[in-house]
N, C-alpha and C. Protein backbone atom coordinates (compact mmCIF):
# COMPACT_ATOMS: atom_id res chain seq x y z
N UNK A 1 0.82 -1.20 0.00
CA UNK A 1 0.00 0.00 0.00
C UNK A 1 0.87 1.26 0.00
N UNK A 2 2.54 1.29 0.44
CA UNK A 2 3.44 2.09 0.56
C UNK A 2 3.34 2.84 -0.88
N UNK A 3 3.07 1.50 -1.93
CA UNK A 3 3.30 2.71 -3.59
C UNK A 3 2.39 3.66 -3.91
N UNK A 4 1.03 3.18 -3.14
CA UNK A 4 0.13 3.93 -3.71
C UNK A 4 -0.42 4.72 -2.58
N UNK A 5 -0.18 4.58 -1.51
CA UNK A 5 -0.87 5.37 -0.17
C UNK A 5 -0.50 6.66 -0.20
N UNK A 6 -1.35 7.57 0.92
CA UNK A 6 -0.74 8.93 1.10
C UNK A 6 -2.30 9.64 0.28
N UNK A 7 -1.99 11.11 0.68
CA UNK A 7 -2.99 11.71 -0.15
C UNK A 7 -3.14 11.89 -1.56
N UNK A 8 -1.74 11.96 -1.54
CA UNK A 8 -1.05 12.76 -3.88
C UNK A 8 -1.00 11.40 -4.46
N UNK A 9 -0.51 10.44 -4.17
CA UNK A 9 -0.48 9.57 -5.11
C UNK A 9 -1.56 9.50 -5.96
N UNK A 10 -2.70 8.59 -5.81
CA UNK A 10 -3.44 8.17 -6.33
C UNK A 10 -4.20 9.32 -7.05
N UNK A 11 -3.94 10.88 -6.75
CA UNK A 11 -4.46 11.70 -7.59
C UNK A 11 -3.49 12.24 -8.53
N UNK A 12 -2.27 12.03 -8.32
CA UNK A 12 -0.81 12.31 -9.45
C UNK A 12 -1.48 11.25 -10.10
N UNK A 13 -1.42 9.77 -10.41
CA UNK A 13 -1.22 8.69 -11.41
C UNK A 13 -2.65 9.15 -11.75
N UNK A 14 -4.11 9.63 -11.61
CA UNK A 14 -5.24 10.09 -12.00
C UNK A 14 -4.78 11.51 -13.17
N UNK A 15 -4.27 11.90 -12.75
CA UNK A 15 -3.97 13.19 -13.58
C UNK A 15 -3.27 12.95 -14.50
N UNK A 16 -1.82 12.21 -14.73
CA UNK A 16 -0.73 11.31 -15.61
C UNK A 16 -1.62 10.60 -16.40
N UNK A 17 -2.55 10.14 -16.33
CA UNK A 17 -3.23 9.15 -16.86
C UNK A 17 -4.14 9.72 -17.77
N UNK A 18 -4.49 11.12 -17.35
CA UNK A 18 -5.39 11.81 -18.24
C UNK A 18 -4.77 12.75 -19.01
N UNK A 19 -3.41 12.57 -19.29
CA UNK A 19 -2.73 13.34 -19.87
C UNK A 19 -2.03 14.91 -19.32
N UNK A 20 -1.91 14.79 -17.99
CA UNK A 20 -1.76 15.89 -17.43
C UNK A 20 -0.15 15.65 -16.75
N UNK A 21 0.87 15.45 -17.57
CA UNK A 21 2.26 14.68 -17.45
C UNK A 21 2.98 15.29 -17.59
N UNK A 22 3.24 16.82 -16.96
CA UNK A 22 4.16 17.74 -16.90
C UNK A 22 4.15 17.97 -15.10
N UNK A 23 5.56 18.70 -14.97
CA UNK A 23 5.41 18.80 -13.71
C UNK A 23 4.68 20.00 -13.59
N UNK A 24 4.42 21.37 -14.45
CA UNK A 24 3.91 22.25 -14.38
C UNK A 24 2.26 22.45 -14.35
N UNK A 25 2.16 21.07 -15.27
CA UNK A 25 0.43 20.80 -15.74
C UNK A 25 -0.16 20.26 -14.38
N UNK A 26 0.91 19.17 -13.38
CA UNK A 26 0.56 18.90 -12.43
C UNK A 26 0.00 19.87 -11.13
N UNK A 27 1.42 20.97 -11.20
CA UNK A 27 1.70 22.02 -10.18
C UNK A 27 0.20 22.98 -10.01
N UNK A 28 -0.56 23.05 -11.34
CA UNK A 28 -1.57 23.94 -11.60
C UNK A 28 -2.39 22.77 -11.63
N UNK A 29 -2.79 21.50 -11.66
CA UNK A 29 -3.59 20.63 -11.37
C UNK A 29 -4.20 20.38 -9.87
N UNK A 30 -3.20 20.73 -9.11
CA UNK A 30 -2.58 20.32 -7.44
C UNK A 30 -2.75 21.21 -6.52
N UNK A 31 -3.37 23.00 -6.93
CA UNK A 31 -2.52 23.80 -6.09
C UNK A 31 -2.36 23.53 -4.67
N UNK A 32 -2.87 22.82 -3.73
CA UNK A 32 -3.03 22.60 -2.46
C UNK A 32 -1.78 21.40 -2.63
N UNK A 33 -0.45 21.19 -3.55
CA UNK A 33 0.33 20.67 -2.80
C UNK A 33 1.74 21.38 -2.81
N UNK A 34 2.49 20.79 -1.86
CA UNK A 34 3.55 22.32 -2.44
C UNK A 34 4.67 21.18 -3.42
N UNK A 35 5.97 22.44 -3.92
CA UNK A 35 6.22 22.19 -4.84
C UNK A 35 7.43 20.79 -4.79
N UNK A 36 7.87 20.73 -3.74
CA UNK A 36 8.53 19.70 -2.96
C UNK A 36 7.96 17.98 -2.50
N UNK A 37 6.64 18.56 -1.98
CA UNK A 37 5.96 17.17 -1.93
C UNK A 37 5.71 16.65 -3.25
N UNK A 38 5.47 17.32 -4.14
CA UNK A 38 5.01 16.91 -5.55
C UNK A 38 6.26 16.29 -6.21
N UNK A 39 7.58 17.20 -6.13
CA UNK A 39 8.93 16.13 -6.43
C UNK A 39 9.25 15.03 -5.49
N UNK A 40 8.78 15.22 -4.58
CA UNK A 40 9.38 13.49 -4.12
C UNK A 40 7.87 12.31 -3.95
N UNK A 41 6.61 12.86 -4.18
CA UNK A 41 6.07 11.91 -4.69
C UNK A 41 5.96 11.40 -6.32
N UNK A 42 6.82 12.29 -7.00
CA UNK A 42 6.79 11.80 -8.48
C UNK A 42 8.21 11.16 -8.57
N UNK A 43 9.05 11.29 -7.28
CA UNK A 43 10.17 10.28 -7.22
C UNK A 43 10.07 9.14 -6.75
N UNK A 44 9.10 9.17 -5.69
CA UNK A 44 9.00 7.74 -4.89
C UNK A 44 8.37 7.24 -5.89
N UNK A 45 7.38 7.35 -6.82
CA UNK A 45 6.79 6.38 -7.92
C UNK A 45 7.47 6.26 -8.76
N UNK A 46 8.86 6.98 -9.16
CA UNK A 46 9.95 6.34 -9.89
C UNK A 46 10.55 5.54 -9.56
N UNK A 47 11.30 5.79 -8.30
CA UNK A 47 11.86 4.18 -7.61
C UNK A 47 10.91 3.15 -7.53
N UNK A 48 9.88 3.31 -7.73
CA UNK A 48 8.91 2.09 -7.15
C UNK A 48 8.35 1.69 -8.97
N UNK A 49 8.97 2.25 -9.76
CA UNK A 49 8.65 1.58 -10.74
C UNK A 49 7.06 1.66 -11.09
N UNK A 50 6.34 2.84 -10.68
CA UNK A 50 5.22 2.99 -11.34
C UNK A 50 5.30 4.42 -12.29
N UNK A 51 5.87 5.15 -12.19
CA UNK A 51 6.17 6.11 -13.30
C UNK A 51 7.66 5.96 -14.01
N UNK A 52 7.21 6.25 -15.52
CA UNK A 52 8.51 6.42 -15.91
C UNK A 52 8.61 8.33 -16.50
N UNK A 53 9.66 9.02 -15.70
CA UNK A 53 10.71 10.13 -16.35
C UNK A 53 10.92 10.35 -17.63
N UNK A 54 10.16 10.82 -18.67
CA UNK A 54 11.01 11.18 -19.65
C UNK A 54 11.47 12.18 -20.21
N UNK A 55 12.87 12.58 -20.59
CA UNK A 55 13.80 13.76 -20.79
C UNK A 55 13.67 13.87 -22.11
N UNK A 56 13.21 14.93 -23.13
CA UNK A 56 13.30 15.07 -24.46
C UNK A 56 14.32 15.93 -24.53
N UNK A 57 15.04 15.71 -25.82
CA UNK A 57 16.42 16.63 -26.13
C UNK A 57 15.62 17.61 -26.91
N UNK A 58 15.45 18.49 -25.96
CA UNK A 58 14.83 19.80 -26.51
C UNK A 58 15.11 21.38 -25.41
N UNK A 59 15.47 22.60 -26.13
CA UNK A 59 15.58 23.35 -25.77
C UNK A 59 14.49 24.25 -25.71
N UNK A 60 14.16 24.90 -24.53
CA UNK A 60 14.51 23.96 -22.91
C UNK A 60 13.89 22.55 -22.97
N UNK A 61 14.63 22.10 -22.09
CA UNK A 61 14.30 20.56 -21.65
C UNK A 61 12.91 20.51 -21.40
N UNK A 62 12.32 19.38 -22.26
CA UNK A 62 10.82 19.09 -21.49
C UNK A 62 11.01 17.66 -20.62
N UNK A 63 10.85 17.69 -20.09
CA UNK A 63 10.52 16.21 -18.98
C UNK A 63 8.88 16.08 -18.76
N UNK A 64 8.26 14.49 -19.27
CA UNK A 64 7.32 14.11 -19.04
C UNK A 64 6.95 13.10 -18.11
N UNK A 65 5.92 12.66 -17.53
CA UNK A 65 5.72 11.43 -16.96
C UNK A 65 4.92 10.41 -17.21
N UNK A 66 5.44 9.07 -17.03
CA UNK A 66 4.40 8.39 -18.08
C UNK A 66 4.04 7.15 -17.29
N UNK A 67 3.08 6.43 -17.22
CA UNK A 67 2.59 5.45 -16.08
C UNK A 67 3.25 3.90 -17.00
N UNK A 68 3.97 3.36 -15.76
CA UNK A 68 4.85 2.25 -17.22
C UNK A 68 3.61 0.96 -16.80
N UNK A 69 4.09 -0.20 -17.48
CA UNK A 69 3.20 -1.45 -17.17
C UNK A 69 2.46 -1.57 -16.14
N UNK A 70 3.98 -1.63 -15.05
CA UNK A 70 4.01 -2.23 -13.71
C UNK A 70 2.96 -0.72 -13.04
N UNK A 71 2.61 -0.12 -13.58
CA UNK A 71 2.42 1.31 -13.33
C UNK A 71 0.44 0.95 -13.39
N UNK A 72 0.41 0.23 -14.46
CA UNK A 72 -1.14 0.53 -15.54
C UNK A 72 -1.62 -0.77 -14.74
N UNK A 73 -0.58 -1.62 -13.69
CA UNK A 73 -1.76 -2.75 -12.95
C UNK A 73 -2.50 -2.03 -11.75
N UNK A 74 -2.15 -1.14 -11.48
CA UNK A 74 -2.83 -0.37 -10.01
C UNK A 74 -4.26 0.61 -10.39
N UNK A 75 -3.86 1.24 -11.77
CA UNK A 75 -5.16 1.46 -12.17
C UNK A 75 -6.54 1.04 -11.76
N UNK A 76 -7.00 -0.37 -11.96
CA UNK A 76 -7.69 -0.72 -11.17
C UNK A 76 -8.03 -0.69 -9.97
N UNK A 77 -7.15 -0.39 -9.25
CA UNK A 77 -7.39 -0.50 -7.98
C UNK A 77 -7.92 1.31 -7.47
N UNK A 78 -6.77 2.31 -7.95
CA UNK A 78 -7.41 3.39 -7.62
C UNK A 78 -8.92 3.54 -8.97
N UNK A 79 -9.27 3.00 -9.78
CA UNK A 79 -10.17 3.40 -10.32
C UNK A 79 -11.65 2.85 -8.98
N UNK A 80 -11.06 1.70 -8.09
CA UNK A 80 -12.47 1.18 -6.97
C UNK A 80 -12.13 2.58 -5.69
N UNK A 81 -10.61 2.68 -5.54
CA UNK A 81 -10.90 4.05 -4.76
C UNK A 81 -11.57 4.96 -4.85
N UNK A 82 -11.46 5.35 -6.28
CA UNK A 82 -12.49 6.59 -6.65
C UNK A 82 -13.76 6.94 -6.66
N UNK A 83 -14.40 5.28 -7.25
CA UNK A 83 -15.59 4.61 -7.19
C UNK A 83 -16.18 4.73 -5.79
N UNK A 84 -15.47 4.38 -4.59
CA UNK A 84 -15.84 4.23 -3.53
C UNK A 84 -16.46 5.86 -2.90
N UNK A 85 -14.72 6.72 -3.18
CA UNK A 85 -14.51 7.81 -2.98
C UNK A 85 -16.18 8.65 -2.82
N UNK A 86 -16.46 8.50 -4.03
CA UNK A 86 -17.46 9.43 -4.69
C UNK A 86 -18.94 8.80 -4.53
N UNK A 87 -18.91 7.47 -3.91
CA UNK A 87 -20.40 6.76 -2.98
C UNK A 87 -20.34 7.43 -1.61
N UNK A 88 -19.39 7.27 -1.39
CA UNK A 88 -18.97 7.94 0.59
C UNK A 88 -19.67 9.46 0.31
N UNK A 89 -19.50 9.95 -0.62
CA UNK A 89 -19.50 11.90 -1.09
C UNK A 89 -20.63 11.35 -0.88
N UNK A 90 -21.56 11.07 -1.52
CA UNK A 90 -23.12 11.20 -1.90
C UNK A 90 -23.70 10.32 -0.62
N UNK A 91 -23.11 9.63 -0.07
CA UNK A 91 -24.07 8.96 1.14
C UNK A 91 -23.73 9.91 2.22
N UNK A 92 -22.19 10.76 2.33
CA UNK A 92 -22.16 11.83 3.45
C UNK A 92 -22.87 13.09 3.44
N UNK A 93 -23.15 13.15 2.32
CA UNK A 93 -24.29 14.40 1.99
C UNK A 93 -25.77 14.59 1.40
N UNK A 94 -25.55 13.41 2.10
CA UNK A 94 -27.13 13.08 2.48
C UNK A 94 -28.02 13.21 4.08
């Protein structure tokens, strides 16, 4: 649960997934995280082998992020978080 727990994860790989794979697209996706937590949760899912880094040889450098295999099996799982997420919303506000 270490890869995917925490508050940002599971809404970083939601956003990556929808094409939102810049750190800047993220930064303005996120504002409630700061700019530090957002680099070391887009690092810890690099070591952990659910995002992959990519560096284009381009001036300036673009760096993207991209959800690899081992990345696209958890999908499922935050897609029942979300699912859940958003039953809890509507049964708490009721």
């Amino acid at each position: 649960m270490n890869k995917i727990g925490g508050k940002w994860k599971p809404v970083i790989i939601h956003l990556i997934r929808k094409d939102c794979n810049r750190f800047s697209m993220l930064q303005k996706a996120i504002p409630e995280i700061s700019k530090q937590m957002l680099v070391n949760q887009l690092r810890e899912m690099e070591d952990d082998s659910i995002l992959e880094r990519i560096i284009y040889a381009e001036i300036p450098p673009r760096v993207e992020y991209k959800i690899t295999g081992y990345g696209q099996t958890l999908l499922p799982i935050i897609d029942s978080m979300s699912e859940w997420g958003l039953k809890d919303l509507k049964k708490s506000s009721k």
